[in-house]
Amino acid sequence: MRYEYEAEKWNGQAVKGRIDAKSETEAKVRVKNMGYKNIRISTSSGVEKSASKTAVLQSLSLKEKIDFTQTFLTLNKAGLPIIESLIFIEKDAASRQVRMLAQEIKRQVIAGYTLSDTISKYPNLFGQVYIGLAKAGEDSGEMDKTFERLIELLRKQGDIKGKVISCLTYPIFVVILAIAVVLVMLMFVFPAFKDMFDQQGKSLPAITQFCIDSGEFLKDKWFAIPIGIAVIIFTGMYLFKWEPSKRKIDEISLKIPLISELIKASSFSNFLTVLQIAYDAGIPIIDCLYLSRTTLSNSVMQDSIKISIKKMQAGAHLSESLKAANLFPKMILFMVSTGEQSGRLGELMIQCVQHIDQQLDLIIDTIGKLIEPILLIFIGVIVCFLALSLYLPLFQSYS
């Protein structure tokens, strides 16, 4: 259902808009997450979307978002009106999701809504950073520059995500392969030796008996394997989404060596990139700080930035506000402070991002080098366990 809202920004500026939600409470929460206060919700009299179209528009990959933004920017630079650009994307985009998105935005623009107002109705689809920058670009009349900044930001996020995934792909593959080998050994190899072990007339070693019992159970109750995998996956997803458990996981992750450095470096990179892009787009600095906070997935780090926002609302400078969070490296704080004093804050923040990106590359490279010996130890332990389980009864019979 669609709701209309009236609210205020942190600086007291009034804003109006529409948002889709299942209930009035959910609508209020989603508007609050956009960084607004003094929220008033009412039922919209506008045209409702169909359920099927809503379902499609709720999923858009990073690549599809980049393709949509890049195509729209190219057409806009060529001098095409917004509606004609959207019609082109609706007909010729490779992705069905992008075509449906262009169709819906076109319908809303024809109905009299601005592009930024239409985009703001889909916070789960675009994200608060995209919406905030689009509004700033439309207000300043610099949509081309804004979309260029958005493409730069989206590609930056894609690069960071790609680096982390490439670092984790190999160890995940090895672990899955090792689990598959263990299951095959337990279900087919150990049961084949059971009769020979029974003929010895001696009690089997504990690890051998455990492997045989496990293999027989898995062979008889094979459906327990997919059920167990599904339970593990859904339990993990639930724990990462449930607020109390997610907060605890976030706290623990920031205490693990290298992992905490990886989380902080990737978070700082996204945070500072958005801060710099929003600042160059002419967004008020406190709104820049709020937009940057939405890029953080770690709840502990989000709480730290809340302290910075409150500090800035009290009249502190950006460097002082970031220092109050007790989160950022001294190098970053020093460069931000220097930028404020020299009037080159945007330029200095770009250098901050470059510095953090270099640190992130070093951390990922270090983790990649450490993973190989850890995997060798992991595989070695599994091989030793299976070998001892299989050969200990034979050694026992020889003695």
Coordinates of N, CA, C and O in Angstrom, one line a residue, residues 27-132:
A27 N 5.7 2.1 7.2 CA 6.0 3.3 6.4 C 6.7 4.3 7.3 O 7.7 4.9 6.8
K28 N 6.3 4.4 8.5 CA 6.9 5.4 9.4 C 8.4 5.0 9.7 O 9.3 5.9 9.7
V29 N 8.6 3.7 9.9 CA 10.0 3.2 10.2 C 10.8 3.5 9.0 O 12.0 3.9 9.1
R30 N 10.3 3.2 7.8 CA 11.1 3.4 6.6 C 11.5 4.9 6.3 O 12.6 5.2 5.9
V31 N 10.5 5.7 6.6 CA 10.8 7.2 6.5 C 11.8 7.6 7.5 O 12.7 8.4 7.2
K32 N 11.7 7.1 8.7 CA 12.7 7.4 9.8 C 14.1 7.0 9.4 O 15.1 7.6 9.6
N33 N 14.1 5.8 8.7 CA 15.4 5.3 8.3 C 16.1 6.1 7.2 O 17.3 6.1 6.9
M34 N 15.2 7.0 6.5 CA 15.7 7.9 5.5 C 16.4 9.1 6.1 O 16.9 10.0 5.4
G35 N 16.3 9.2 7.5 CA 17.0 10.3 8.2 C 16.1 11.5 8.5 O 16.6 12.5 8.8
Y36 N 14.8 11.3 8.4 CA 13.9 12.4 8.7 C 13.3 12.2 10.1 O 13.3 11.2 10.7
K37 N 12.7 13.3 10.6 CA 12.1 13.4 11.9 C 10.8 14.1 11.9 O 10.4 14.6 10.8
N38 N 10.0 14.1 13.0 CA 8.7 14.7 13.0 C 7.8 14.2 11.9 O 7.3 14.9 11.1
I39 N 7.7 12.8 11.8 CA 7.1 12.2 10.6 C 5.6 12.1 10.8 O 5.1 11.7 11.9
R40 N 4.8 12.4 9.8 CA 3.4 12.3 9.7 C 3.0 11.5 8.5 O 3.4 11.8 7.4
I41 N 2.2 10.4 8.8 CA 1.9 9.4 7.7 C 0.4 9.5 7.4 O -0.4 9.6 8.4
S42 N 0.0 9.4 6.2 CA -1.4 9.4 5.8 C -1.5 8.5 4.5 O -0.5 8.3 3.8
T43 N -2.7 7.9 4.3 CA -2.9 7.1 3.2 C -2.9 7.9 1.9 O -3.5 8.9 1.8
S44 N -2.2 7.3 0.9 CA -2.0 8.0 -0.4 C -3.2 7.8 -1.2 O -3.8 6.7 -1.3
S45 N -3.6 8.8 -2.0 CA -4.8 8.7 -2.9 C -4.3 8.4 -4.3 O -5.0 8.4 -5.3
G46 N -2.9 8.2 -4.4 CA -2.3 8.0 -5.7 C -2.6 6.7 -6.3 O -3.3 5.8 -5.7
V47 N -2.1 6.4 -7.5 CA -2.3 5.2 -8.2 C -1.5 4.1 -7.5 O -0.3 4.3 -7.3
E48 N -2.1 2.9 -7.3 CA -1.3 1.8 -6.6 C -0.7 1.0 -7.7 O -1.2 0.8 -8.8
K49 N 0.4 0.4 -7.4 CA 1.1 -0.5 -8.3 C 0.5 -1.9 -8.1 O 0.0 -2.2 -7.1
S50 N 0.7 -2.7 -9.2 CA 0.2 -4.0 -9.1 C 1.2 -4.8 -8.3 O 2.4 -4.5 -8.1
A51 N 0.7 -5.9 -7.7 CA 1.5 -6.7 -6.8 C 2.7 -7.4 -7.5 O 3.8 -7.5 -7.0
S52 N 2.4 -7.8 -8.8 CA 3.5 -8.5 -9.5 C 4.6 -7.5 -9.9 O 5.8 -7.8 -9.8
K53 N 4.2 -6.2 -10.2 CA 5.2 -5.2 -10.6 C 6.0 -4.8 -9.3 O 7.2 -4.6 -9.4
T54 N 5.4 -4.8 -8.2 CA 6.1 -4.4 -6.9 C 7.1 -5.5 -6.6 O 8.3 -5.2 -6.2
A55 N 6.8 -6.8 -6.9 CA 7.7 -7.9 -6.6 C 8.9 -7.8 -7.4 O 10.0 -8.0 -7.0
V56 N 8.7 -7.4 -8.7 CA 9.9 -7.3 -9.6 C 10.8 -6.1 -9.2 O 12.0 -6.3 -9.2
L57 N 10.2 -5.0 -8.8 CA 11.0 -3.8 -8.5 C 11.6 -3.9 -7.2 O 12.4 -3.0 -6.8
Q58 N 11.4 -5.0 -6.4 CA 12.0 -5.1 -5.1 C 13.4 -5.8 -5.2 O 14.1 -6.0 -4.2
S59 N 13.8 -6.2 -6.4 CA 15.1 -6.9 -6.6 C 15.8 -6.3 -7.8 O 15.3 -6.3 -8.9
L60 N 17.0 -5.8 -7.5 CA 17.8 -5.2 -8.6 C 19.3 -5.4 -8.2 O 19.7 -4.9 -7.1
S61 N 20.0 -6.1 -9.0 CA 21.4 -6.3 -8.7 C 22.3 -5.1 -8.9 O 21.8 -4.1 -9.5
L62 N 23.5 -5.1 -8.3 CA 24.4 -4.0 -8.5 C 24.7 -3.7 -9.9 O 24.7 -2.5 -10.4
K63 N 24.9 -4.8 -10.7 CA 25.2 -4.6 -12.1 C 24.0 -4.0 -12.9 O 24.2 -3.1 -13.7
E64 N 22.8 -4.4 -12.5 CA 21.6 -3.8 -13.2 C 21.4 -2.3 -12.8 O 21.1 -1.5 -13.6
K65 N 21.8 -2.0 -11.5 CA 21.7 -0.6 -11.1 C 22.7 0.2 -11.9 O 22.4 1.4 -12.3
I66 N 23.9 -0.3 -12.1 CA 24.9 0.4 -12.8 C 24.5 0.6 -14.3 O 24.7 1.7 -14.9
D67 N 24.0 -0.5 -14.9 CA 23.5 -0.4 -16.3 C 22.4 0.6 -16.5 O 22.5 1.4 -17.4
F68 N 21.5 0.7 -15.5 CA 20.4 1.6 -15.6 C 20.9 3.1 -15.5 O 20.6 3.9 -16.3
T69 N 21.8 3.3 -14.5 CA 22.3 4.6 -14.3 C 23.2 5.1 -15.5 O 23.1 6.2 -15.9
Q70 N 24.1 4.2 -16.0 CA 25.0 4.5 -17.1 C 24.2 4.8 -18.4 O 24.5 5.8 -19.1
T71 N 23.2 4.0 -18.7 CA 22.4 4.2 -19.9 C 21.6 5.6 -19.8 O 21.6 6.3 -20.7
F72 N 21.0 5.8 -18.6 CA 20.3 7.0 -18.4 C 21.2 8.2 -18.6 O 20.8 9.2 -19.2
L73 N 22.4 8.2 -18.0 CA 23.3 9.3 -18.1 C 23.7 9.5 -19.5 O 23.8 10.7 -20.0
T74 N 24.0 8.5 -20.3 CA 24.5 8.6 -21.7 C 23.4 9.3 -22.5 O 23.6 10.2 -23.3
L75 N 22.1 8.8 -22.3 CA 21.0 9.4 -23.1 C 20.8 10.9 -22.6 O 20.4 11.7 -23.5
N76 N 20.9 11.1 -21.3 CA 20.7 12.5 -20.9 C 21.7 13.4 -21.4 O 21.4 14.6 -21.8
K77 N 23.0 13.0 -21.5 CA 24.1 13.8 -22.0 C 23.8 14.1 -23.5 O 24.3 15.1 -24.0
A78 N 23.2 13.1 -24.2 CA 22.9 13.3 -25.6 C 21.8 14.3 -25.9 O 21.5 14.6 -27.1
G79 N 21.2 14.7 -24.8 CA 20.1 15.7 -25.0 C 18.7 15.2 -25.0 O 17.8 16.0 -25.3
L80 N 18.5 13.9 -24.8 CA 17.2 13.3 -24.8 C 16.4 13.7 -23.6 O 17.0 13.7 -22.5
P81 N 15.1 14.0 -23.7 CA 14.3 14.3 -22.5 C 14.2 13.0 -21.6 O 14.4 11.9 -22.1
I82 N 13.8 13.3 -20.4 CA 13.8 12.1 -19.4 C 12.9 11.0 -19.9 O 13.2 9.9 -19.8
I83 N 11.7 11.4 -20.3 CA 10.7 10.4 -20.7 C 11.2 9.6 -21.9 O 11.0 8.3 -21.9
E84 N 11.8 10.2 -22.9 CA 12.3 9.5 -24.0 C 13.4 8.6 -23.6 O 13.5 7.4 -24.1
S85 N 14.3 9.0 -22.7 CA 15.3 8.2 -22.2 C 14.8 6.9 -21.5 O 15.3 5.8 -21.7
L86 N 13.7 7.1 -20.7 CA 13.1 6.0 -20.0 C 12.4 5.0 -21.0 O 12.5 3.8 -20.8
I87 N 11.8 5.6 -22.0 CA 11.2 4.7 -23.1 C 12.2 3.9 -23.7 O 12.0 2.7 -24.0
F88 N 13.4 4.5 -24.1 CA 14.5 3.7 -24.7 C 14.9 2.6 -23.8 O 15.1 1.4 -24.2
I89 N 15.1 2.9 -22.5 CA 15.6 1.8 -21.5 C 14.5 0.8 -21.4 O 14.8 -0.4 -21.3
E90 N 13.2 1.2 -21.4 CA 12.1 0.2 -21.2 C 12.1 -0.8 -22.4 O 11.8 -1.9 -22.2
K91 N 12.4 -0.3 -23.6 CA 12.4 -1.2 -24.7 C 13.6 -2.0 -25.0 O 13.6 -3.2 -25.4
D92 N 14.8 -1.4 -24.7 CA 16.0 -2.0 -25.1 C 17.0 -2.5 -24.0 O 18.0 -3.1 -24.3
A93 N 16.6 -2.3 -22.8 CA 17.5 -2.8 -21.7 C 17.6 -4.3 -21.7 O 16.6 -5.0 -22.0
A94 N 18.8 -4.9 -21.4 CA 19.0 -6.3 -21.5 C 18.2 -7.0 -20.3 O 17.8 -8.2 -20.5
S95 N 18.2 -6.4 -19.2 CA 17.6 -7.0 -18.0 C 16.1 -6.7 -17.9 O 15.6 -5.6 -18.2
R96 N 15.3 -7.7 -17.6 CA 13.8 -7.5 -17.5 C 13.5 -6.6 -16.3 O 12.6 -5.7 -16.4
Q97 N 14.3 -6.7 -15.2 CA 14.1 -5.9 -14.1 C 14.3 -4.4 -14.4 O 13.6 -3.5 -14.0
V98 N 15.4 -4.1 -15.2 CA 15.6 -2.7 -15.6 C 14.5 -2.2 -16.5 O 14.1 -1.0 -16.4
R99 N 14.0 -3.0 -17.4 CA 12.9 -2.6 -18.3 C 11.7 -2.3 -17.4 O 11.0 -1.3 -17.7
M100 N 11.4 -3.1 -16.4 CA 10.2 -2.8 -15.6 C 10.4 -1.6 -14.7 O 9.5 -0.8 -14.5
L101 N 11.6 -1.4 -14.3 CA 12.0 -0.2 -13.5 C 11.7 1.0 -14.3 O 11.1 2.0 -13.9
A102 N 12.3 1.1 -15.6 CA 12.1 2.2 -16.4 C 10.7 2.5 -16.8 O 10.2 3.6 -16.8
Q103 N 9.9 1.4 -16.9 CA 8.5 1.6 -17.2 C 7.7 2.2 -16.0 O 6.9 3.1 -16.2
E104 N 8.1 1.8 -14.8 CA 7.4 2.3 -13.6 C 7.8 3.8 -13.4 O 7.0 4.7 -13.1
I105 N 9.1 4.1 -13.6 CA 9.6 5.5 -13.4 C 8.9 6.4 -14.4 O 8.5 7.5 -14.1
K106 N 8.9 5.9 -15.7 CA 8.2 6.7 -16.7 C 6.8 7.0 -16.4 O 6.3 8.1 -16.6
R107 N 6.1 6.0 -15.9 CA 4.6 6.2 -15.6 C 4.5 7.3 -14.5 O 3.6 8.1 -14.6
Q108 N 5.4 7.3 -13.5 CA 5.3 8.2 -12.4 C 5.7 9.6 -12.9 O 5.1 10.6 -12.5
V109 N 6.7 9.7 -13.8 CA 7.1 11.0 -14.3 C 6.0 11.6 -15.1 O 5.7 12.8 -15.0
I110 N 5.4 10.8 -15.9 CA 4.2 11.3 -16.8 C 3.1 11.8 -15.9 O 2.4 12.8 -16.2
A111 N 2.9 11.2 -14.7 CA 1.9 11.5 -13.8 C 2.2 12.8 -13.0 O 1.4 13.4 -12.3
G112 N 3.4 13.4 -13.2 CA 3.8 14.7 -12.6 C 4.8 14.6 -11.5 O 5.2 15.7 -11.0
Y113 N 5.3 13.5 -11.2 CA 6.4 13.4 -10.2 C 7.7 13.7 -10.8 O 8.0 13.4 -12.0
T114 N 8.6 14.2 -10.0 CA 10.0 14.4 -10.4 C 10.7 13.1 -10.4 O 10.3 12.1 -9.8
L115 N 11.9 13.0 -11.0 CA 12.7 11.8 -11.1 C 13.1 11.4 -9.7 O 13.0 10.2 -9.3
S116 N 13.6 12.4 -8.9 CA 14.1 12.0 -7.5 C 12.9 11.6 -6.6 O 13.1 10.7 -5.8
D117 N 11.7 12.2 -6.8 CA 10.6 11.8 -6.0 C 10.2 10.4 -6.3 O 9.8 9.6 -5.4
T118 N 10.3 10.0 -7.6 CA 9.9 8.6 -8.0 C 10.9 7.6 -7.4 O 10.6 6.6 -6.9
I119 N 12.2 8.0 -7.5 CA 13.3 7.1 -7.0 C 13.1 6.9 -5.5 O 13.4 5.8 -5.0
S120 N 12.7 8.0 -4.8 CA 12.6 7.9 -3.3 C 11.6 7.0 -2.8 O 11.5 6.6 -1.7
K121 N 10.7 6.6 -3.7 CA 9.6 5.6 -3.4 C 10.1 4.2 -3.2 O 9.4 3.3 -2.8
Y122 N 11.3 4.0 -3.7 CA 11.9 2.6 -3.7 C 13.2 2.6 -2.9 O 14.3 2.3 -3.4
P123 N 13.2 2.9 -1.6 CA 14.4 2.9 -0.8 C 15.1 1.5 -0.7 O 16.3 1.4 -0.7
N124 N 14.3 0.5 -0.7 CA 14.9 -0.9 -0.7 C 15.5 -1.3 -2.0 O 16.4 -2.1 -2.0
L125 N 15.1 -0.6 -3.1 CA 15.7 -0.9 -4.4 C 16.9 -0.1 -4.7 O 18.0 -0.6 -5.1
F126 N 16.9 1.2 -4.4 CA 18.0 2.1 -4.7 C 19.0 2.3 -3.6 O 20.2 2.5 -3.8
G127 N 18.4 2.4 -2.3 CA 19.3 2.7 -1.2 C 19.2 4.2 -0.9 O 19.0 5.0 -1.8
Q128 N 19.5 4.6 0.4 CA 19.3 6.0 0.8 C 20.4 6.9 0.1 O 20.1 8.0 -0.1
V129 N 21.6 6.3 -0.1 CA 22.7 7.1 -0.7 C 22.3 7.5 -2.1 O 22.4 8.7 -2.5
Y130 N 21.8 6.6 -2.9 CA 21.4 6.9 -4.3 C 20.3 7.9 -4.3 O 20.3 8.9 -5.1
I131 N 19.3 7.7 -3.4 CA 18.2 8.7 -3.4 C 18.6 10.1 -3.0 O 18.2 11.1 -3.6
G132 N 19.5 10.1 -1.9 CA 20.0 11.4 -1.5 C 20.7 12.2 -2.5 O 20.5 13.4 -2.7

